[in-house]
Coordinates of C-alpha atoms in Angstrom, one line a residue:
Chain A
X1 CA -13.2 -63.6 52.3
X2 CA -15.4 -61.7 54.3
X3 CA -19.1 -62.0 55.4
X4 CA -21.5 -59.8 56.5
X5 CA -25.3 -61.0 57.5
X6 CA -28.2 -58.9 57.7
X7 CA -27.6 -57.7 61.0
X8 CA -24.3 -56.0 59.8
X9 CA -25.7 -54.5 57.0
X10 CA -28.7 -52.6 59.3
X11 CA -25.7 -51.5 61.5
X12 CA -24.1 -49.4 58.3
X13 CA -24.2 -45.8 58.3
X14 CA -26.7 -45.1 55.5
X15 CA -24.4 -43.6 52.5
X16 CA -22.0 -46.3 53.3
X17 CA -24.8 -49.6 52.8
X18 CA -26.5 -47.2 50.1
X19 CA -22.9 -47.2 48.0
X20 CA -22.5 -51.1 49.0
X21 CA -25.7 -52.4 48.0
X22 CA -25.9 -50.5 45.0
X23 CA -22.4 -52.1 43.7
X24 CA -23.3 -55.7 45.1
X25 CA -25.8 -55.9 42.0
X26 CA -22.9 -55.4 39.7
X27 CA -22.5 -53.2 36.6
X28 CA -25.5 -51.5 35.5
X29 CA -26.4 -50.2 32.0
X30 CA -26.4 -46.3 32.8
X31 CA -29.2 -44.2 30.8
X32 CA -30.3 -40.5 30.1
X33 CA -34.3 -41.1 30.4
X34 CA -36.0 -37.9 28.6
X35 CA -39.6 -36.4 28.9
X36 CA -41.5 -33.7 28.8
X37 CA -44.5 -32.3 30.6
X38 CA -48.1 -31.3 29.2
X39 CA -46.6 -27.3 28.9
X40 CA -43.9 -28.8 26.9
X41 CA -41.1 -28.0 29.8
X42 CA -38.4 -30.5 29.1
X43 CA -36.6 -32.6 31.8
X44 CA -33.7 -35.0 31.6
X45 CA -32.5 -37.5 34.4
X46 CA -29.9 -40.4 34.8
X47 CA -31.3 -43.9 35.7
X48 CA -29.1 -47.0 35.9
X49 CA -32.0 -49.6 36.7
X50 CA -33.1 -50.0 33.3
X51 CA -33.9 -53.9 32.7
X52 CA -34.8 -55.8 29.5
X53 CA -38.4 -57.5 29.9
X54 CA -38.7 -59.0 26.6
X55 CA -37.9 -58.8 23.3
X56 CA -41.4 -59.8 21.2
X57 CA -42.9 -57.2 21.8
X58 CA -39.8 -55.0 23.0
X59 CA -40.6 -54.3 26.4
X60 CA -37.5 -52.5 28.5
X61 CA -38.5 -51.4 32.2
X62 CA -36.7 -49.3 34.5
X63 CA -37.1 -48.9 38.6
X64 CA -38.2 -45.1 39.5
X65 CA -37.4 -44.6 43.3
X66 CA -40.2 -43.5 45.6
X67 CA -42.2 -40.6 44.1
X68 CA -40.5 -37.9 46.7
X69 CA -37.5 -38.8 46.0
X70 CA -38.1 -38.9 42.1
X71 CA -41.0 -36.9 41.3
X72 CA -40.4 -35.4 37.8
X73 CA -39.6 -38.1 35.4
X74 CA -42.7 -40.3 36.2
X75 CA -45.4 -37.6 36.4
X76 CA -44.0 -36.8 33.1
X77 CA -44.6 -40.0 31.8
X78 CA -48.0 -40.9 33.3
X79 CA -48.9 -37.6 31.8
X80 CA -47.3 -37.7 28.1
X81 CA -47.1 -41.7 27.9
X82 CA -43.9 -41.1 26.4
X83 CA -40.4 -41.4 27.2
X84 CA -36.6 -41.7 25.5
X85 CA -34.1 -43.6 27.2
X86 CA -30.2 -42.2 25.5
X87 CA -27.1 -44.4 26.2
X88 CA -24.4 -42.1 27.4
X89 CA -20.4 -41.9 26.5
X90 CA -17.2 -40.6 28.1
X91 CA -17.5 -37.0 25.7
X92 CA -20.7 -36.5 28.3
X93 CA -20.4 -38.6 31.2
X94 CA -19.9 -35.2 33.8
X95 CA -23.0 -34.0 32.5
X96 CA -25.0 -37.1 32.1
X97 CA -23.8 -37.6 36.1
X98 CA -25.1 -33.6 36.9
X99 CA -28.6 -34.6 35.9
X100 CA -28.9 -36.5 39.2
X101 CA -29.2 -32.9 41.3
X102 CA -32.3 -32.1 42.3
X103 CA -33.3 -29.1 40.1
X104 CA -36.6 -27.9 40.1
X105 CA -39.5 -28.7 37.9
X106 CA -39.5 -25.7 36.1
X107 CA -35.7 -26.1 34.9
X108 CA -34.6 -28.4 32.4
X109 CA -31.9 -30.8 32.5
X110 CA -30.9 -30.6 29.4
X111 CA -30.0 -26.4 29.7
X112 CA -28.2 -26.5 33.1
X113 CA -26.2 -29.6 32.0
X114 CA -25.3 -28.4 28.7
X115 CA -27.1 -31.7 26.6
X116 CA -29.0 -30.8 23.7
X117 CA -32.8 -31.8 23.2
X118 CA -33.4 -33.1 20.0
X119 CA -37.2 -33.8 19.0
X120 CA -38.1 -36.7 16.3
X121 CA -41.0 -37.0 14.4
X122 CA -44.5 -38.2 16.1
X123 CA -42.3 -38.2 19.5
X124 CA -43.0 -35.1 21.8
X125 CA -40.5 -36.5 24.7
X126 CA -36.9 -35.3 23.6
X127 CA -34.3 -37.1 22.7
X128 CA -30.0 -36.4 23.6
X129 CA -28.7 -35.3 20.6
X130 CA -25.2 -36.6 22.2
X131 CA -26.5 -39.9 22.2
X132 CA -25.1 -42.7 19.6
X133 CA -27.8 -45.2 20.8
X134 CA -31.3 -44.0 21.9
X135 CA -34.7 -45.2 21.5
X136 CA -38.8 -44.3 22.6
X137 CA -41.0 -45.6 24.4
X138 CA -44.4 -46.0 24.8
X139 CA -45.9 -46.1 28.4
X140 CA -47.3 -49.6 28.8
X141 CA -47.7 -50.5 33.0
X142 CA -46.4 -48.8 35.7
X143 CA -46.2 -51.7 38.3
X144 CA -45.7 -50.3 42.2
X145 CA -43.7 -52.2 44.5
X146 CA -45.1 -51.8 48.0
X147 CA -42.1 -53.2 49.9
X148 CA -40.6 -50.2 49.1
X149 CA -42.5 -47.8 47.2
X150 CA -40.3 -47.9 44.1
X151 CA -42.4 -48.3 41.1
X152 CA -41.4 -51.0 37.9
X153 CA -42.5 -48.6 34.9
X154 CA -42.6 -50.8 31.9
X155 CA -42.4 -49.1 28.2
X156 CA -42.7 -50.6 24.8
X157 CA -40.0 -49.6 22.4
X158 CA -41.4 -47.6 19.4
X159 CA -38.6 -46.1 17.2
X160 CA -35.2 -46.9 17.5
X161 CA -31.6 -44.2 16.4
X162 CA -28.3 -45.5 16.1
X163 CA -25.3 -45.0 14.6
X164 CA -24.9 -48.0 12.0
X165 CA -21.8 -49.3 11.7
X166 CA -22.9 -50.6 15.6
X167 CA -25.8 -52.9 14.3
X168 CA -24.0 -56.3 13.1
X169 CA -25.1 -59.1 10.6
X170 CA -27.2 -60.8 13.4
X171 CA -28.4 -57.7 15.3
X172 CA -26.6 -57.4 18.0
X173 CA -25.0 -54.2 18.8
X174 CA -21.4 -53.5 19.4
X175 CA -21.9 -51.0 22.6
X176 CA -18.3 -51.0 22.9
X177 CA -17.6 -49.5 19.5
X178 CA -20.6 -46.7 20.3
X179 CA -18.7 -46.0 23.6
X180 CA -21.3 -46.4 25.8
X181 CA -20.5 -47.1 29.1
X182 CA -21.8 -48.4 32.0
X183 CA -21.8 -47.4 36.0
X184 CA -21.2 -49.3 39.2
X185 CA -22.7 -48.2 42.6
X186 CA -24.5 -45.1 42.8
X187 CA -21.2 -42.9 41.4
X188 CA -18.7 -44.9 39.4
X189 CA -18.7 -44.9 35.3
X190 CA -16.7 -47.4 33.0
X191 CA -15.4 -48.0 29.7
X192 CA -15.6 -52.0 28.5
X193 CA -13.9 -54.2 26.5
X194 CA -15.2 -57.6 24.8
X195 CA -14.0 -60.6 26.0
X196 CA -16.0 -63.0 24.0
X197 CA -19.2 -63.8 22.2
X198 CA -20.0 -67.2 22.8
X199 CA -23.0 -69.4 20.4
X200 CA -26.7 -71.0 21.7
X201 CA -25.6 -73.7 24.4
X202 CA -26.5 -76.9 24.3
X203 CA -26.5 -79.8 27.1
X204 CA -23.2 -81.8 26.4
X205 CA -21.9 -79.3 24.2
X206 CA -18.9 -76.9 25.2
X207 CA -19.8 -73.7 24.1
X208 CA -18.7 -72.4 20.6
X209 CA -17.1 -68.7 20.7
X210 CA -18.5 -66.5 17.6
X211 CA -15.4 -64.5 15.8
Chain B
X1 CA -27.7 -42.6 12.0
X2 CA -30.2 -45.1 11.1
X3 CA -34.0 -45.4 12.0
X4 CA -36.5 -48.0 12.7
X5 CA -40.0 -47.7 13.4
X6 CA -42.1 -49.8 15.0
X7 CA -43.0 -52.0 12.3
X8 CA -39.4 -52.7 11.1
X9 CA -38.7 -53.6 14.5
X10 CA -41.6 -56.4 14.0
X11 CA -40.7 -57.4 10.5
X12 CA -37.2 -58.7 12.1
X13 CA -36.7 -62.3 12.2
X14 CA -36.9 -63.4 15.6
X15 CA -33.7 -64.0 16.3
X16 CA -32.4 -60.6 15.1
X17 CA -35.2 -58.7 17.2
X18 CA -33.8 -60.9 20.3
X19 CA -30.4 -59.6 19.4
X20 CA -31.3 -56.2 19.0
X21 CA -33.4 -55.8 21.5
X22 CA -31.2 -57.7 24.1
X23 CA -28.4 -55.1 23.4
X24 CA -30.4 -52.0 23.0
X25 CA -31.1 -51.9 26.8
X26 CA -27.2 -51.6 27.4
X27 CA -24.4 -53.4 29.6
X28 CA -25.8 -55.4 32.2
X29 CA -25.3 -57.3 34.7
X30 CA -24.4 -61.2 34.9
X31 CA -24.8 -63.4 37.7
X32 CA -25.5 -67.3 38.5
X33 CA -28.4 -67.7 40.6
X34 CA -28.0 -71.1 42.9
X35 CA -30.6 -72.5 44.0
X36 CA -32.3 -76.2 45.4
X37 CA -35.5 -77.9 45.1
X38 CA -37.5 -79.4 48.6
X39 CA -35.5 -82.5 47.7
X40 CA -32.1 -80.7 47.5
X41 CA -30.8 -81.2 44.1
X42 CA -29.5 -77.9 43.1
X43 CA -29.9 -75.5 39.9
X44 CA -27.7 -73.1 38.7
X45 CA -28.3 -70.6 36.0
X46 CA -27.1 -67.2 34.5
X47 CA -28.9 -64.4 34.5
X48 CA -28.6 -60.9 32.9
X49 CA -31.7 -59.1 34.6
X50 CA -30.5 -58.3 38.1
X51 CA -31.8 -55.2 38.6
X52 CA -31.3 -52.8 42.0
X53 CA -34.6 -52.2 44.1
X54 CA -33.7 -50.7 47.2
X55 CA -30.7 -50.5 49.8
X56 CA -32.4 -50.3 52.9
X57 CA -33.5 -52.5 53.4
X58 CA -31.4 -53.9 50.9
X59 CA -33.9 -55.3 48.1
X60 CA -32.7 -56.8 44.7
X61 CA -34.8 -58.1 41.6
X62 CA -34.4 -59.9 38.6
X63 CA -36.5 -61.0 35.7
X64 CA -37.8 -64.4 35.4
X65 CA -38.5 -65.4 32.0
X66 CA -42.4 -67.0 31.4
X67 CA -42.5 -70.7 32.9
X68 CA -42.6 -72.5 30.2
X69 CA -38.7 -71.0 28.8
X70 CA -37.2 -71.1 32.5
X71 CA -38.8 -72.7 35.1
X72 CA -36.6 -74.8 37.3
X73 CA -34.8 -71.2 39.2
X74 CA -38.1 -70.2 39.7
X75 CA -40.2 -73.1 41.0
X76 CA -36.8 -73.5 43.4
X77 CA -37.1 -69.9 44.7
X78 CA -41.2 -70.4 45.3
X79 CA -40.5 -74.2 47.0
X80 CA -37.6 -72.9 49.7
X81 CA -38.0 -69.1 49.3
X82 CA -33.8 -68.5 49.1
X83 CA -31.5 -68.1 46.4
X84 CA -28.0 -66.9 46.1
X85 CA -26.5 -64.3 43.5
X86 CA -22.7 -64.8 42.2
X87 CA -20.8 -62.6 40.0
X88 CA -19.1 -64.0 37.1
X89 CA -15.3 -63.7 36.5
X90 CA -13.1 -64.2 33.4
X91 CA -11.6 -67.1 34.2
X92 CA -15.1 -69.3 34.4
X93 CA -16.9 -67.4 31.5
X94 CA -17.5 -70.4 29.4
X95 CA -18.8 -72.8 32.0
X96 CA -21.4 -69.3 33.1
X97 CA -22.9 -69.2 29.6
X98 CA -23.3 -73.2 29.6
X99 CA -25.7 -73.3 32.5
X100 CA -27.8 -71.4 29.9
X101 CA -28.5 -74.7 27.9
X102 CA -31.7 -76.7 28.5
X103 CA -30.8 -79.1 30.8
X104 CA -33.6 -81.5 33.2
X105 CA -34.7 -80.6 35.9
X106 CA -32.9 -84.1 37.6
X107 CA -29.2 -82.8 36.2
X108 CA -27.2 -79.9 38.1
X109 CA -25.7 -77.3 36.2
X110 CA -22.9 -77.1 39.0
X111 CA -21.4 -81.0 37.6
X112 CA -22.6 -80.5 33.9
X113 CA -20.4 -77.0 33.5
X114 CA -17.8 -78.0 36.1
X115 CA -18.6 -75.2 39.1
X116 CA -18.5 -75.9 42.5
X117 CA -21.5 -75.2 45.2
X118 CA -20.7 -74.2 48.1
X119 CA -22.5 -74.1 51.5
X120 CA -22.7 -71.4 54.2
X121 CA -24.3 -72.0 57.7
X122 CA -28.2 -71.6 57.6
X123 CA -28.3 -71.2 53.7
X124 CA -29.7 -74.4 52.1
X125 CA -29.0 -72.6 48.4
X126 CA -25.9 -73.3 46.6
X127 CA -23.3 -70.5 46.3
X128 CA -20.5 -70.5 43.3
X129 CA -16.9 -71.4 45.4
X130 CA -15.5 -69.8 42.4
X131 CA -17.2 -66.3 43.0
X132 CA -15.4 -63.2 44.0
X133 CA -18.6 -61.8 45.1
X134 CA -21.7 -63.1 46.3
X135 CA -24.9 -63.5 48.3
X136 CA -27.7 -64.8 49.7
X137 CA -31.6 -63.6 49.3
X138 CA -34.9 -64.8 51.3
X139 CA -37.7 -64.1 48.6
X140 CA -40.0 -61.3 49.3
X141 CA -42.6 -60.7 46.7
X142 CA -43.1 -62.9 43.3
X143 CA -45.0 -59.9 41.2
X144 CA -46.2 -61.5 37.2
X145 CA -46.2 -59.2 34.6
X146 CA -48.8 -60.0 32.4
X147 CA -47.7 -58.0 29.0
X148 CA -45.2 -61.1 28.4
X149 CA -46.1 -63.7 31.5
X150 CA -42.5 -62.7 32.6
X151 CA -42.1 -62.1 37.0
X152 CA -40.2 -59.7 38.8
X153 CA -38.6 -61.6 41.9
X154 CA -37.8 -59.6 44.7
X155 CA -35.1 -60.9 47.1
X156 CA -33.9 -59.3 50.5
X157 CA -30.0 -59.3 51.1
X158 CA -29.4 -62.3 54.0
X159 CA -25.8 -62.2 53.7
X160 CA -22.7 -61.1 51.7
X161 CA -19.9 -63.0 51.1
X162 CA -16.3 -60.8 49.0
X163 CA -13.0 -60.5 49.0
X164 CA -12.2 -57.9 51.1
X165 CA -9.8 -55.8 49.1
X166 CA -12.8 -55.0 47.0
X167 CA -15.0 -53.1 49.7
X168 CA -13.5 -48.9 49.8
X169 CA -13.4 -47.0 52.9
X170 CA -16.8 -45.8 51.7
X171 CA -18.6 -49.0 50.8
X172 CA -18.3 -48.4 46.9
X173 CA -17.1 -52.1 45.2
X174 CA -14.5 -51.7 42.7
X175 CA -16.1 -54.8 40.7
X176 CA -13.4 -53.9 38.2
X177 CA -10.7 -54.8 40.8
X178 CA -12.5 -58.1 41.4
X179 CA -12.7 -58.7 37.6
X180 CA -16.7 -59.4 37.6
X181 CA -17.8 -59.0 34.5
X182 CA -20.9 -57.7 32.2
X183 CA -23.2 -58.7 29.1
X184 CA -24.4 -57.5 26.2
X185 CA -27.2 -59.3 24.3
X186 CA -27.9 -62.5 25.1
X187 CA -24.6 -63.6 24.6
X188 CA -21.6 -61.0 24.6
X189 CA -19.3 -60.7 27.8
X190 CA -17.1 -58.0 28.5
X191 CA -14.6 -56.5 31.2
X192 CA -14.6 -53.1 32.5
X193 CA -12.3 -50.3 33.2
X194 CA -13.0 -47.8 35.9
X195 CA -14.0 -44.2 33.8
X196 CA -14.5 -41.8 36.8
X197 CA -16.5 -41.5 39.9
X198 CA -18.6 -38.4 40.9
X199 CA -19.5 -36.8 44.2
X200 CA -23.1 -36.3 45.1
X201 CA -24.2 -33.5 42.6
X202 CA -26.0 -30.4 43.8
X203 CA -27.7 -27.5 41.4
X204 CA -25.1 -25.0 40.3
X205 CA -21.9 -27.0 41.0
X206 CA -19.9 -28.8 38.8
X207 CA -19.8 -32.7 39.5
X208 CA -16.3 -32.9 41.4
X209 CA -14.5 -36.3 41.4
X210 CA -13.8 -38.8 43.3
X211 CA -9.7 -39.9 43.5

């Protein structure tokens, strides 16, 4: 086994720690977030630090990078307060992926890519019309974190679209069956498989597999 | 496709919404965090909240859940400000989901499940001996989020500890290759399968891949 303390990893060349660190968290879920500006100018980017903050209310946050770095999606959102998050599947994977170039405000995502906006009722942010699984929010807090100037913007989920032969008896979702996949590092995509559900644990109780 | 509003989503019984709402965010990531209190009885406990800050420097977070529901991992972190991250493998699946029961404070997780800590030089936390991949954090920043009394913790990278077949030339991990595993929910576990990997993608190019 190898080690490496935190003198090594200062020593890295930059794209090399960037892809190391960024795999050292593990698999990430890997998300199309959608918005649009006050003129109604679309935009669509790829995000893989969405992370679940609760469930009662539904509160799901996400880490935007440093504003420079990642200007469009949050100034749409403080403006609009609204925002979908679409899971994404091999069919669109390349795509989903190309939204990461830096394109300019005034071009949309969703026309250079070739993804399809599609708009809901009540929700002016647009949705992927790709998507199997996707979902808006409502801005709640946008937390910054001033070690590194990333920001923890946290939304509160308002309508939900999915397929429904995902959603089982006890509500959980069979992501595998949707096909949505999840990413690794800054670059890498993958398919899953279930290994096993397992039941509520209890102290002194092995934990029961659910069928 | 199927829709839900906000008020279906809070007419769900509780343990449905937790379900849903658990899975809607996507695959995640699954990890033991090791820990040990001022008198060094250790804690370990899964978590599916890791979420990447930063890579340089190399900053990581994961969600804490209110005090009351999870507070031994936390208090640790506070008392001796380091904590170590392991990924989960196949082969000790079960025994990962059991440190989610309720145990005391007094009892460690490591004898009740049947894992083994492990000590590295100048890190009083516990790592997993059975993890592939792993590492150590010194706590940076504790920030509360007051819509649900939940806490992003912030850890810096001290040290890494992996098999080294895992690391490519470039620094990407192939997590697949090390057989670290995801979640769903609160409660599913899958494996992965490596999709594709995409250069850096520029306006006006097509993402190429990476062999």
């Amino acid at each position: 086994m190898a080690s490496y303390s935190i003198a090594d990893i200062a020593s890295w060349e930059r794209f090399y720690r960037a892809n190391f660190i960024n795999s050292l968290t593990g698999f990430k879920s890997v998300n199309l977030i959608g918005t649009v500006n006050e003129q109604g100018q679309t935009n669509l980017g790829i995000f893989s630090s969405i992370v679940h903050i609760g469930s009662n209310p539904p509160l799901i946050g996400y880490i935007n990078r440093p504003v420079k770095a990642a200007p469009h999606t949050l100034a749409n959102i403080e403006a609009t307060k609204l925002y979908t998050i679409n899971h994404i599947h091999p069919s669109f994977v390349q795509q989903a992926h190309q939204t990461s170039a830096k394109y300019e405000a005034a071009i949309s995502e969703f026309e250079e890519v070739g993804l399809t906006p599609e708009f809901k009722e009540n929700i002016a942010a647009p949705f992927v019309k790709e998507s199997r699984i996707k979902y808006a929010l409502s801005l709640q807090e946008i937390i910054p974190i001033r070690l590194n100037d990333t920001f923890l913007v946290i939304g509160k989920v308002i309508s939900i679209h999915i397929e429904e032969d995902i959603v089982s008896e006890d509500g959980f979702l069979h992501l595998d069956k949707a096909n949505s996949i999840c990413s690794n590092g800054i670059d890498g995509y993958y398919t899953t498989e279930l290994l096993q559900r397992y039941q509520y644990a209890k102290p002194g109780n092995q934990p029961q597999k659910i069928n």
